[in-house]
Coordinates of C-alpha atoms in Angstrom, one line a residue:
M1245 CA -30.8 -40.5 54.0
K1246 CA -31.7 -36.9 53.7
K1247 CA -28.2 -35.9 54.4
L1248 CA -26.9 -38.1 51.6
L1249 CA -29.5 -36.7 49.2
S1250 CA -28.4 -33.1 50.1
V1251 CA -24.8 -34.0 49.4
F1252 CA -25.8 -35.6 46.0
L1253 CA -27.7 -32.5 45.0
C1254 CA -24.8 -30.1 46.0
L1255 CA -22.3 -32.2 44.0
L1256 CA -24.5 -32.4 41.0
L1257 CA -25.2 -28.6 40.9
T1258 CA -21.5 -27.8 41.4
A1259 CA -20.5 -30.1 38.6
L1260 CA -23.1 -28.7 36.2
T1261 CA -22.1 -25.1 37.1
V1262 CA -18.4 -25.8 36.4
C1263 CA -19.0 -27.7 33.2
G1264 CA -21.6 -25.3 32.0
A1265 CA -19.1 -22.5 32.1
L1266 CA -17.2 -24.0 29.2
P1267 CA -17.0 -21.7 26.1
V1268 CA -19.0 -22.8 23.1
A1269 CA -17.1 -21.0 20.4
A1270 CA -15.0 -23.0 17.9
A1271 CA -11.8 -24.0 19.7
G1272 CA -8.5 -22.4 18.6
T1273 CA -9.7 -20.5 15.6
F1274 CA -9.8 -16.7 15.5
V1275 CA -9.1 -13.7 13.2
T1276 CA -7.7 -10.3 13.7
V1277 CA -8.4 -7.3 11.5
S1278 CA -6.1 -4.3 11.9
A1279 CA -5.9 -0.9 10.2
P1280 CA -4.6 2.6 11.1
S1281 CA -7.1 4.5 13.3
S1282 CA -6.9 7.6 11.1
A1283 CA -6.0 8.6 7.6
T1284 CA -6.3 11.6 5.3
V1285 CA -8.1 11.9 2.0
G1286 CA -5.8 10.7 -0.8
S1287 CA -3.7 8.6 1.4
T1288 CA -3.2 4.8 1.3
V1289 CA -4.9 2.6 3.9
T1290 CA -3.6 -0.9 4.5
V1291 CA -5.9 -3.4 6.2
K1292 CA -4.1 -6.5 7.6
V1293 CA -5.9 -9.7 8.3
T1294 CA -4.5 -12.7 10.2
Y1295 CA -6.2 -16.0 10.7
T1296 CA -4.9 -18.3 13.5
A1297 CA -6.2 -21.9 13.9
D1298 CA -5.2 -25.0 15.9
K1299 CA -5.0 -26.9 12.6
T1300 CA -3.3 -26.2 9.3
I1301 CA -5.3 -24.0 7.0
G1302 CA -6.2 -25.4 3.6
S1303 CA -8.6 -22.8 2.1
L1304 CA -10.5 -19.6 2.8
D1305 CA -13.5 -17.8 1.4
A1306 CA -14.5 -14.5 3.1
T1307 CA -15.9 -11.0 2.4
L1308 CA -14.6 -7.7 3.6
S1309 CA -17.3 -5.0 3.6
Y1310 CA -16.5 -1.2 3.8
D1311 CA -18.0 2.2 3.0
A1312 CA -17.4 2.7 -0.8
A1313 CA -18.2 6.4 -0.4
V1314 CA -15.1 6.7 1.8
M1315 CA -12.7 4.1 0.5
T1316 CA -11.7 2.6 -2.9
F1317 CA -10.2 -0.9 -3.1
A1318 CA -6.7 -0.8 -4.8
S1319 CA -4.9 -4.1 -4.4
A1320 CA -4.2 -7.1 -2.3
S1321 CA -1.1 -9.1 -1.2
G1322 CA -1.0 -12.7 -0.1
I1323 CA -4.6 -13.4 -1.2
T1324 CA -6.9 -13.4 -4.2
A1325 CA -9.3 -10.5 -4.0
N1326 CA -11.8 -8.7 -6.3
G1327 CA -14.7 -6.3 -6.0
N1328 CA -14.9 -2.6 -5.5
A1329 CA -18.4 -1.6 -4.6
G1330 CA -18.3 -1.8 -0.8
V1331 CA -17.7 -5.5 -0.7
T1332 CA -14.4 -7.2 -1.6
K1333 CA -14.3 -11.0 -1.8
V1334 CA -11.1 -12.8 -0.8
S1335 CA -10.1 -16.4 -1.4
F1336 CA -7.1 -18.6 -0.6
Y1337 CA -6.2 -22.1 -1.5
E1338 CA -3.1 -23.8 -0.1
T1339 CA -1.0 -25.3 -2.9
S1340 CA 2.2 -26.0 -1.0
T1341 CA 3.1 -29.2 0.9
S1342 CA 3.9 -27.2 4.0
P1343 CA 0.6 -25.6 5.2
K1344 CA 0.6 -23.4 8.2
K1345 CA -1.7 -22.7 11.1
T1346 CA -1.7 -19.0 10.4
L1347 CA -2.7 -17.1 7.3
S1348 CA -1.9 -13.4 6.9
F1349 CA -2.7 -11.0 4.0
T1350 CA -3.2 -7.3 3.3
L1351 CA -5.7 -5.3 1.4
T1352 CA -4.8 -1.8 0.2
F1353 CA -7.4 1.0 -0.1
T1354 CA -7.3 4.6 -1.1
A1355 CA -9.2 7.1 1.1
K1356 CA -11.3 9.2 -1.2
A1357 CA -13.6 11.2 1.1
A1358 CA -13.8 12.2 4.7
G1359 CA -15.8 10.0 7.1
N1360 CA -15.6 6.9 9.3
C1361 CA -15.1 3.7 7.4
S1362 CA -15.7 0.3 9.2
F1363 CA -14.1 -2.7 7.6
G1364 CA -16.1 -5.8 8.5
L1365 CA -14.7 -9.3 7.8
E1366 CA -17.1 -12.3 7.5
T1367 CA -15.7 -15.8 7.0
T1368 CA -17.8 -17.8 4.6
E1369 CA -15.6 -20.9 4.7
L1370 CA -12.3 -21.8 6.5
T1371 CA -11.2 -25.4 6.1
D1372 CA -8.6 -27.8 7.5
W1373 CA -5.8 -28.7 5.0
E1374 CA -5.8 -32.4 6.0
T1375 CA -9.4 -33.3 6.6
V1376 CA -11.2 -30.5 4.7
S1377 CA -13.4 -30.0 7.7
S1378 CA -14.6 -26.6 8.8
L1379 CA -12.4 -24.6 11.2
G1380 CA -15.2 -22.2 12.0
N1381 CA -16.5 -18.9 10.8
P1382 CA -14.7 -16.2 12.8
S1383 CA -15.3 -12.5 12.1
G1384 CA -13.5 -9.2 12.9
K1385 CA -13.6 -5.5 12.1
A1386 CA -11.6 -2.3 12.2
T1387 CA -12.6 1.3 11.9
V1388 CA -10.6 4.1 10.2
S1389 CA -11.4 7.8 10.5
V1390 CA -10.7 9.7 7.3
K1391 CA -10.2 13.5 7.5
N1392 CA -9.4 16.1 4.9
P1393 CA -5.7 16.9 4.7
Q1394 CA -4.6 20.0 6.4
K1395 CA -3.8 22.7 3.9
S1396 CA 0.0 23.2 3.4
G1397 CA 1.7 26.4 4.2
N1398 CA 4.8 25.5 2.1
A1399 CA 5.5 28.4 -0.2
D1400 CA 9.0 27.4 -1.2
L1401 CA 10.4 26.8 -4.6
A1402 CA 11.9 23.5 -5.5
S1403 CA 13.8 24.8 -8.5
L1404 CA 14.6 28.2 -10.2
S1405 CA 16.4 28.7 -13.4
V1406 CA 16.8 31.3 -16.2
S1407 CA 17.4 31.0 -19.9
A1408 CA 20.6 33.1 -19.8
G1409 CA 23.1 34.1 -17.3
T1410 CA 23.7 32.5 -13.8
L1411 CA 21.9 33.0 -10.5
S1412 CA 24.0 34.6 -7.9
P1413 CA 24.0 33.3 -5.2
K1414 CA 23.3 29.7 -6.2
F1415 CA 19.6 28.8 -5.9
S1416 CA 18.4 27.8 -2.4
A1417 CA 14.7 27.7 -1.3
K1418 CA 15.6 29.9 1.6
V1419 CA 17.3 32.6 -0.5
T1420 CA 14.7 35.1 -2.0
A1421 CA 17.0 37.6 -3.8
Y1422 CA 19.2 36.9 -6.8
N1423 CA 21.4 38.9 -9.2
I1424 CA 21.9 37.9 -12.9
V1425 CA 24.2 39.5 -15.4
I1426 CA 23.5 39.0 -19.1
P1427 CA 25.4 40.2 -22.2
Y1428 CA 24.0 43.0 -24.4
S1429 CA 23.2 40.4 -27.1
V1430 CA 20.5 38.9 -24.9
T1431 CA 17.3 40.8 -25.3
S1432 CA 14.8 38.5 -23.5
L1433 CA 15.0 36.3 -20.4
L1434 CA 12.8 33.4 -19.5
V1435 CA 12.3 32.2 -16.0
S1436 CA 11.4 28.6 -15.0
A1437 CA 10.2 27.9 -11.5
N1438 CA 8.6 25.0 -9.8
A1439 CA 7.0 24.9 -6.3
A1440 CA 8.2 22.4 -3.7
D1441 CA 4.5 21.6 -2.9
K1442 CA 2.5 20.3 -5.8
N1443 CA -0.6 22.1 -4.5
A1444 CA 1.1 25.6 -4.5
K1445 CA 0.7 28.0 -7.3
V1446 CA 3.6 29.8 -9.0
A1447 CA 3.3 33.2 -10.8
V1448 CA 6.1 34.9 -12.7
T1449 CA 5.8 38.7 -13.2
G1450 CA 7.9 41.3 -15.0
S1451 CA 8.8 41.8 -18.6
Q1452 CA 10.6 39.2 -20.6
K1453 CA 12.2 41.9 -22.7
M1454 CA 15.4 43.1 -21.2
Q1455 CA 16.5 46.8 -21.3
V1456 CA 20.1 47.9 -21.0
G1457 CA 20.8 48.2 -17.3
K1458 CA 18.8 46.9 -14.4
N1459 CA 15.6 44.8 -14.9
T1460 CA 13.5 43.1 -12.3
R1461 CA 11.4 40.0 -12.4
A1462 CA 9.6 38.3 -9.5
V1463 CA 8.4 34.8 -8.8
T1464 CA 5.6 34.6 -6.3
V1465 CA 4.6 31.2 -4.7
T1466 CA 1.1 30.9 -3.1
A1467 CA 0.8 28.0 -0.7
Q1468 CA -2.4 26.0 -0.3
N1469 CA -3.4 27.9 2.8
G1470 CA -2.7 31.3 1.2
T1471 CA 0.8 31.9 2.5
T1472 CA 2.9 33.7 -0.1
K1473 CA 6.6 34.0 -0.8
T1474 CA 8.3 36.2 -3.4
Y1475 CA 11.7 35.5 -5.1
T1476 CA 13.2 38.6 -6.7
L1477 CA 15.5 38.5 -9.7
T1478 CA 17.6 41.6 -10.5
I1479 CA 18.9 41.2 -14.1
T1480 CA 21.6 43.6 -15.4
R1481 CA 21.9 43.7 -19.1
Q1482 CA 25.3 45.0 -20.1
E1483 CA 25.8 47.9 -22.4
N1484 CA 26.7 47.6 -26.1
T1485 CA 30.5 47.7 -26.4
G1486 CA 30.5 47.1 -30.2
T1487 CA 28.1 48.1 -32.9
A1488 CA 25.3 50.5 -32.0
T1489 CA 22.8 48.3 -33.8
D1490 CA 20.5 46.6 -31.3
P1491 CA 20.4 43.0 -32.3
T1492 CA 17.3 41.0 -31.9
T1493 CA 17.6 37.7 -30.0
P1494 CA 15.5 35.0 -31.7
A1495 CA 12.4 34.2 -29.7
V1496 CA 12.8 31.3 -27.5
D1497 CA 10.4 28.4 -28.2
A1498 CA 9.3 27.2 -24.8
S1499 CA 7.8 24.0 -26.2
K1500 CA 11.2 22.7 -27.3
V1501 CA 12.7 20.3 -24.7
T1502 CA 15.5 17.8 -24.7
V1503 CA 15.1 14.1 -23.9
G1504 CA 18.5 12.6 -23.7
A1505 CA 20.1 13.9 -26.9
V1506 CA 16.9 14.3 -28.8
T1507 CA 14.8 17.5 -29.2
K1508 CA 11.1 17.0 -28.6
T1509 CA 8.1 19.3 -28.7
I1510 CA 5.6 19.6 -25.9
K1511 CA 2.0 19.3 -27.3
N1512 CA -0.1 22.2 -26.2
D1513 CA -3.5 20.6 -26.7
L1514 CA -4.5 17.2 -25.2
A1515 CA -8.2 17.3 -26.2
D1516 CA -7.7 14.4 -28.6
I1517 CA -5.2 12.5 -26.5
P1518 CA -6.7 9.9 -24.0
L1519 CA -5.1 10.0 -20.6
P1520 CA -3.7 6.9 -19.0
A1521 CA -6.1 5.3 -16.4
G1522 CA -5.8 6.9 -13.0
F1523 CA -4.5 10.2 -14.4
E1524 CA -6.3 13.5 -14.4
A1525 CA -5.8 16.6 -16.6
T1526 CA -3.8 19.4 -15.1
T1527 CA -1.2 22.0 -16.1
V1528 CA 2.5 22.5 -15.5
T1529 CA 4.8 25.4 -16.2
V1530 CA 7.9 24.7 -18.4
N1531 CA 10.1 27.5 -19.6
E1532 CA 7.7 30.1 -18.2
T1533 CA 4.9 28.7 -20.3
T1534 CA 1.9 26.7 -19.1
F1535 CA 1.3 23.4 -20.9
P1536 CA -1.5 20.8 -20.4
A1537 CA -0.3 17.7 -18.5
A1538 CA -1.6 14.6 -16.7
Q1539 CA -1.1 13.8 -13.1
N1540 CA -2.0 11.0 -10.7
A1541 CA -3.1 12.7 -7.5
T1542 CA -2.2 9.7 -5.4
H1543 CA 1.6 9.9 -6.0
A1544 CA 2.0 13.1 -8.0
V1545 CA 3.5 11.6 -11.2
T1546 CA 3.5 14.3 -13.8
L1547 CA 3.2 13.4 -17.5
L1548 CA 3.7 15.7 -20.6
Y1549 CA 2.9 14.6 -24.1
L1550 CA 5.9 15.0 -26.4
T1551 CA 6.3 14.6 -30.2
D1552 CA 9.1 14.8 -32.7
E1553 CA 9.8 18.3 -34.0
D1554 CA 7.5 17.5 -37.0
G1555 CA 4.6 16.6 -34.7
Q1556 CA 4.9 12.8 -35.2
N1557 CA 5.5 9.9 -32.9
G1558 CA 3.7 11.4 -29.9
A1559 CA 3.8 9.8 -26.4
F1560 CA 3.6 10.6 -22.7
Y1561 CA 6.9 11.2 -20.9
L1562 CA 7.6 11.4 -17.2
Y1563 CA 8.4 15.0 -16.2
N1564 CA 10.6 15.5 -13.1
T1565 CA 9.4 18.9 -11.8
A1566 CA 12.4 19.1 -9.4
D1567 CA 15.2 19.1 -12.0
M1568 CA 13.0 19.8 -15.1
T1569 CA 14.1 16.6 -16.9
F1570 CA 12.2 14.0 -18.9
S1571 CA 12.3 10.2 -19.0
D1572 CA 10.4 7.4 -20.8
F1573 CA 7.0 6.6 -19.4
F1574 CA 6.7 2.8 -19.1
F1575 CA 3.5 1.5 -17.7
D1576 CA 1.0 -1.4 -17.7
E1577 CA -2.7 -1.0 -17.1
V1578 CA -4.5 -3.6 -15.1
K1579 CA -7.8 -3.8 -13.3
A1580 CA -6.5 -2.1 -10.2
G1581 CA -5.0 0.8 -12.2
V1582 CA -1.7 1.8 -13.8
Y1583 CA 1.7 0.4 -12.8
V1584 CA 4.6 2.8 -13.7
F1585 CA 7.9 1.1 -14.3
L1586 CA 10.9 2.8 -12.7
T1587 CA 14.6 2.2 -12.2
P1588 CA 15.5 1.0 -8.6
E1589 CA 18.3 2.8 -6.7
N1590 CA 19.6 -0.6 -5.5
T1591 CA 18.7 -4.2 -5.8
D1592 CA 19.3 -5.4 -2.2
A1593 CA 15.8 -6.7 -1.9
L1594 CA 16.1 -9.2 -4.8
P1595 CA 16.5 -12.9 -4.0
Q1596 CA 19.8 -14.5 -4.4
G1597 CA 20.3 -15.8 -7.9
A1598 CA 17.9 -13.4 -9.6
A1599 CA 19.2 -12.4 -13.0
Q1600 CA 18.6 -9.1 -14.8
T1601 CA 16.9 -9.3 -18.2
F1602 CA 14.4 -7.4 -20.3
L1603 CA 10.7 -8.2 -20.5
Q1604 CA 8.1 -7.3 -23.1
I1605 CA 5.0 -5.9 -21.4
G1606 CA 2.4 -4.5 -23.7
E1607 CA 4.3 -2.5 -26.4
K1608 CA 7.2 -1.6 -24.1
T1609 CA 10.4 -3.4 -23.1
V1610 CA 11.2 -2.9 -19.4
A1611 CA 14.0 -4.0 -17.1
A1612 CA 13.1 -7.1 -15.1
W1613 CA 14.7 -9.9 -13.0
S1614 CA 14.1 -13.6 -13.6
L1615 CA 13.8 -15.9 -10.6
P1616 CA 16.3 -18.7 -10.0
D1617 CA 13.7 -21.4 -9.5
E1618 CA 12.9 -23.1 -12.9
R1619 CA 9.4 -23.7 -11.7
E1620 CA 8.9 -20.0 -11.7
K1621 CA 10.0 -19.3 -15.3
D1622 CA 6.8 -17.4 -16.0
F1623 CA 7.4 -15.0 -13.1
Y1624 CA 9.6 -11.9 -13.0
L1625 CA 10.4 -9.1 -10.6
V1626 CA 9.9 -5.5 -11.8
Y1627 CA 10.4 -2.2 -10.0
A1628 CA 7.3 -0.1 -10.2
L1629 CA 5.0 2.5 -8.7
S1630 CA 1.6 0.8 -7.9
P1631 CA -1.9 2.4 -8.4
A1632 CA -1.9 2.9 -4.6
G1633 CA 1.3 5.0 -4.8
N1634 CA 3.7 2.4 -3.3
T1635 CA 7.1 2.1 -4.9
G1636 CA 9.0 -1.3 -4.8
F1637 CA 9.5 -4.6 -6.4
Y1638 CA 6.5 -6.4 -7.8
R1639 CA 6.1 -10.0 -8.9
Y1640 CA 4.8 -10.1 -12.4
D1641 CA 3.0 -13.1 -13.9
K1642 CA 3.9 -13.1 -17.6
A1643 CA 1.3 -15.8 -18.4
E1644 CA -1.7 -14.0 -16.8
G1645 CA -0.4 -10.4 -16.9
T1646 CA -1.0 -9.8 -13.2
F1647 CA 1.1 -8.1 -10.4
Q1648 CA 1.6 -9.0 -6.8
R1649 CA 3.6 -7.1 -4.1
Y1650 CA 7.0 -8.8 -3.6
I1651 CA 8.3 -9.3 -0.1
S1652 CA 12.0 -10.2 0.1
P1653 CA 13.0 -13.4 1.9
A1654 CA 14.8 -11.4 4.5
E1655 CA 11.5 -9.8 5.6
D1656 CA 9.7 -13.1 5.9
T1657 CA 11.3 -14.6 9.1
T1658 CA 8.3 -16.6 10.1
A1659 CA 9.0 -20.4 9.9
P1660 CA 6.7 -23.2 10.8
V1661 CA 7.7 -24.7 14.2
D1662 CA 7.1 -28.4 14.7
T1663 CA 5.9 -28.7 18.3
E1664 CA 4.8 -32.3 18.0
V1665 CA 6.8 -34.7 20.2
Q1666 CA 7.6 -38.1 18.7
P1667 CA 6.1 -41.1 20.5
E1668 CA 8.5 -42.6 23.0
R1669 CA 8.4 -45.1 25.9
V1670 CA 7.4 -43.1 28.9
G1671 CA 5.9 -43.8 32.3
I1672 CA 2.2 -43.5 33.2
L1673 CA 2.8 -40.1 35.0
A1674 CA 4.5 -38.7 31.9
R1675 CA 1.7 -39.9 29.7
V1676 CA -1.0 -38.3 31.9
S1677 CA 1.0 -35.0 32.0
G1678 CA 1.4 -35.1 28.2
F1679 CA -2.3 -35.7 27.8
F1680 CA -3.3 -32.7 29.9
S1681 CA -0.6 -30.5 28.2
D1682 CA -2.1 -31.4 24.8
L1683 CA -5.6 -30.6 26.1
I1684 CA -4.4 -27.2 27.2
V1685 CA -2.8 -26.5 23.8
R1686 CA -6.0 -27.5 22.0
F1687 CA -8.7 -26.2 24.2
G1688 CA -7.1 -23.6 26.6
K1689 CA -6.3 -23.8 30.2
V1690 CA -9.7 -22.6 31.4
R1691 CA -11.5 -25.4 29.6
V1692 CA -9.1 -28.1 30.9
I1693 CA -9.4 -26.9 34.5
A1694 CA -13.2 -26.8 34.2
V1695 CA -13.3 -30.4 32.9
G1696 CA -10.7 -31.5 35.5
V1697 CA -12.8 -30.1 38.4
G1698 CA -16.3 -30.8 37.0
A1699 CA -15.8 -34.4 36.0
P1700 CA -14.7 -35.7 39.5
L1701 CA -17.6 -33.8 41.1
L1702 CA -20.1 -35.4 38.7
L1703 CA -18.5 -38.8 39.4
A1704 CA -18.9 -38.2 43.2
A1705 CA -22.5 -37.3 42.7
I1706 CA -23.2 -40.5 40.8
I1707 CA -21.5 -42.6 43.6
V1708 CA -23.7 -40.8 46.2
L1709 CA -26.8 -41.6 44.1
I1710 CA -25.8 -45.3 43.9
V1711 CA -25.4 -45.4 47.7
L1712 CA -28.8 -43.8 48.2
I1713 CA -30.4 -46.5 46.0
A1714 CA -28.6 -49.3 47.7
K1715 CA -29.8 -48.1 51.2
K1716 CA -33.4 -47.6 50.1
P1717 CA -35.6 -50.1 52.1
R1718 CA -37.3 -52.7 49.9
N1719 CA -41.0 -53.7 50.6
F1720 CA -41.7 -57.3 49.8
K1721 CA -45.3 -58.6 49.5
H1722 CA -45.9 -62.1 50.8

């Protein structure tokens, strides 16, 4: 009897130990939060979140917390998101008829100060598409270390030009000495120079007034870390071969520039001109003269305010510091910042059937592409520079005036895979095998093994207990 009792207790303890090892977390639902481990101040940081469940996902409500002193929320893709004070709320609701068991989206931030920033995701609600039941409340986090950018030592010029004559040899950033020959009729020479690094400073020295014979002018570039590089211009003004009278060349107006075939004037005072959102006041050198400008530090877009020659019809224009040209500044201001509309180099990323058209956004008409699906008649694709500094195609909602990053169909290669096997007439062994395979898929191999081992042990313990009771002597009172 004692031996049977000992066997019973051993079986019971073993069964409880095995079954008690089963995990108690929600089965099959988890979330991953990933981000680059390091970034520099001013750079863009993309946080990717992926939910994986054993059932199709119908809706999501969650919050992503972060250090607002280090990061600024810029935009989101694949999800609805709002908030920019250290907590961004995200939400998703499945509207298609083909829900998936995974949900991925990205949140874009701008690093604004040095420090460690921890992104913590907390799920408020995650529901099943079919039953609207909870799929659990998984959480995740990622940490990014933000450092101040290393100061650049780039002291090269990106462009160098003169108002008369021709540089010899042709300009190259590596060549620091040039010769220029100008006719006697030219009495002054302007030099235009732009640094390859936007943080470098450019200084032009030497007299603008040209004497007959040799003249020297110098362009000195000072890099952010203090490195300097000097480009020397030796200008030879030819002697007078005609009249002895020294003609006076009309003064060059540095504020006069050409946009297309139209002459415009650079406004030299922006005190009464409001800057576009996301842009800061700066200065830029044009025709050897410094003018007030606006620049977005994130992606270094430079704007100059131009007017007609009579000072009317003023507007900001994009200024290309590399080739010193101007183009129209088309933009749209939304909550996340300013989108600057550009012209794409190619349209390979557009979906098949997209047709080019023109779209009125605000007071400007910009190039756009309509989508082939009639149900998306209010949606267009535009090529733009986002507030976070990303250039590409964006999906524009004409009805609500919102933007969303566009991913071409070629990039989205994920397709739902139907792993369900249709019922068929199978034998008992196949049915048992299928049953355990389904358990493994739903609950994991460890849980199935634990149940498979623990259940028989518990059953054996019960049988031993029954035997013990059956063999217990009965005392009858007569």
